[in-house]
Amino acid sequence: MAPRRRMVAIALLVAAVAWCAVACRPPDPAADAGQRDAEVLDSAPLSGDIAFPRTLQAERMVELQVTLDEEVDAIVVRASLESPLFTETGWQDAHVRVFAGWPTRVRLPLGDPVCGVAEGSGGETPDAVAHVVFDVAGAQVEREVDVPAGVLAEIRAEECGAKALSDVASPRFGDVEAVAGLTVTTSLSLTRGEGDARVEAVRVAGSVVFSIVPSDPVLALEPGQDVVSVPVSLTPTRCDPHVFAESKKTFVFGVWLAVDGAEPRRVDVLPGEALKAALQDAFDRCASV
């Protein structure tokens, strides 16, 4: 064979080998499955819901539940929630695997409640919209899913009701006045805000760990008064370290306020730093016995 023909033949052979290295490769099952899953996620129906379990309430977080009936190999890596009832908190990172037919649960923080009118054209509360990003074999698929507003509307109503009460008169704990054994004495006050209505604290409730005495103080802010207070005593009644560690509302106390004789509503009140430190010390001494 002439040298020139031999060189052309070798060049063609090299090109054929290179082409076959790409075109003749066996199919990649994982890549094919990932592409199929991405296509499923891009179009399959999604259902969404919101839960507000007790374990998340102290942190003001809700649980977004997204359900996909199709079997896919995917992980939720980011999510966000839009609702006219709360200010937005943006994207939140996650790492939750998707299982067909089971809710994929992602924890999301709530923004501040929007305490004005937030209704649709027909007077109904509009649904929220969840944005969810799935990772499928390294590729990301973003979907939107409508979320019923029922739970969010209940949370907003509760928080806006408490805010309205606090705007009229805000309950506060005072400084540490005395410590006797495990009991810390302080004061509970009502401080005037807007208007001049009569505001009465009809009941207070202790936290998971601390009791409060008296539980039904006679504490009323009369028209013309700016502040009124009553002494109260706080004592740890649960000294189990695991209870303290697992409690999400260790230092959250409830005060039921009634404005001009209306139905009382609960407002949460927290101790200041000095009182909180005294309560922590009382618990530590109780747990060490």
Coordinates of C-alpha atoms in Angstrom, one line a residue, residues 30 34-35 38 73-75 77 133-141:
A30 CA -28.5 5.7 36.4
G34 CA -32.3 10.4 36.6
Q35 CA -33.6 11.9 33.3
A38 CA -36.6 14.7 36.4
D73 CA -35.3 9.1 43.4
A74 CA -35.2 12.7 44.5
I75 CA -34.4 14.9 47.5
V77 CA -33.0 20.7 48.9
V133 CA -36.6 22.6 44.7
F134 CA -35.9 18.9 44.1
D135 CA -32.5 17.4 43.4
V136 CA -32.5 14.5 40.9
A137 CA -29.2 12.9 40.0
G138 CA -27.5 16.3 40.3
A139 CA -30.1 18.2 38.3
Q140 CA -32.5 20.5 40.1
V141 CA -36.2 20.8 39.4

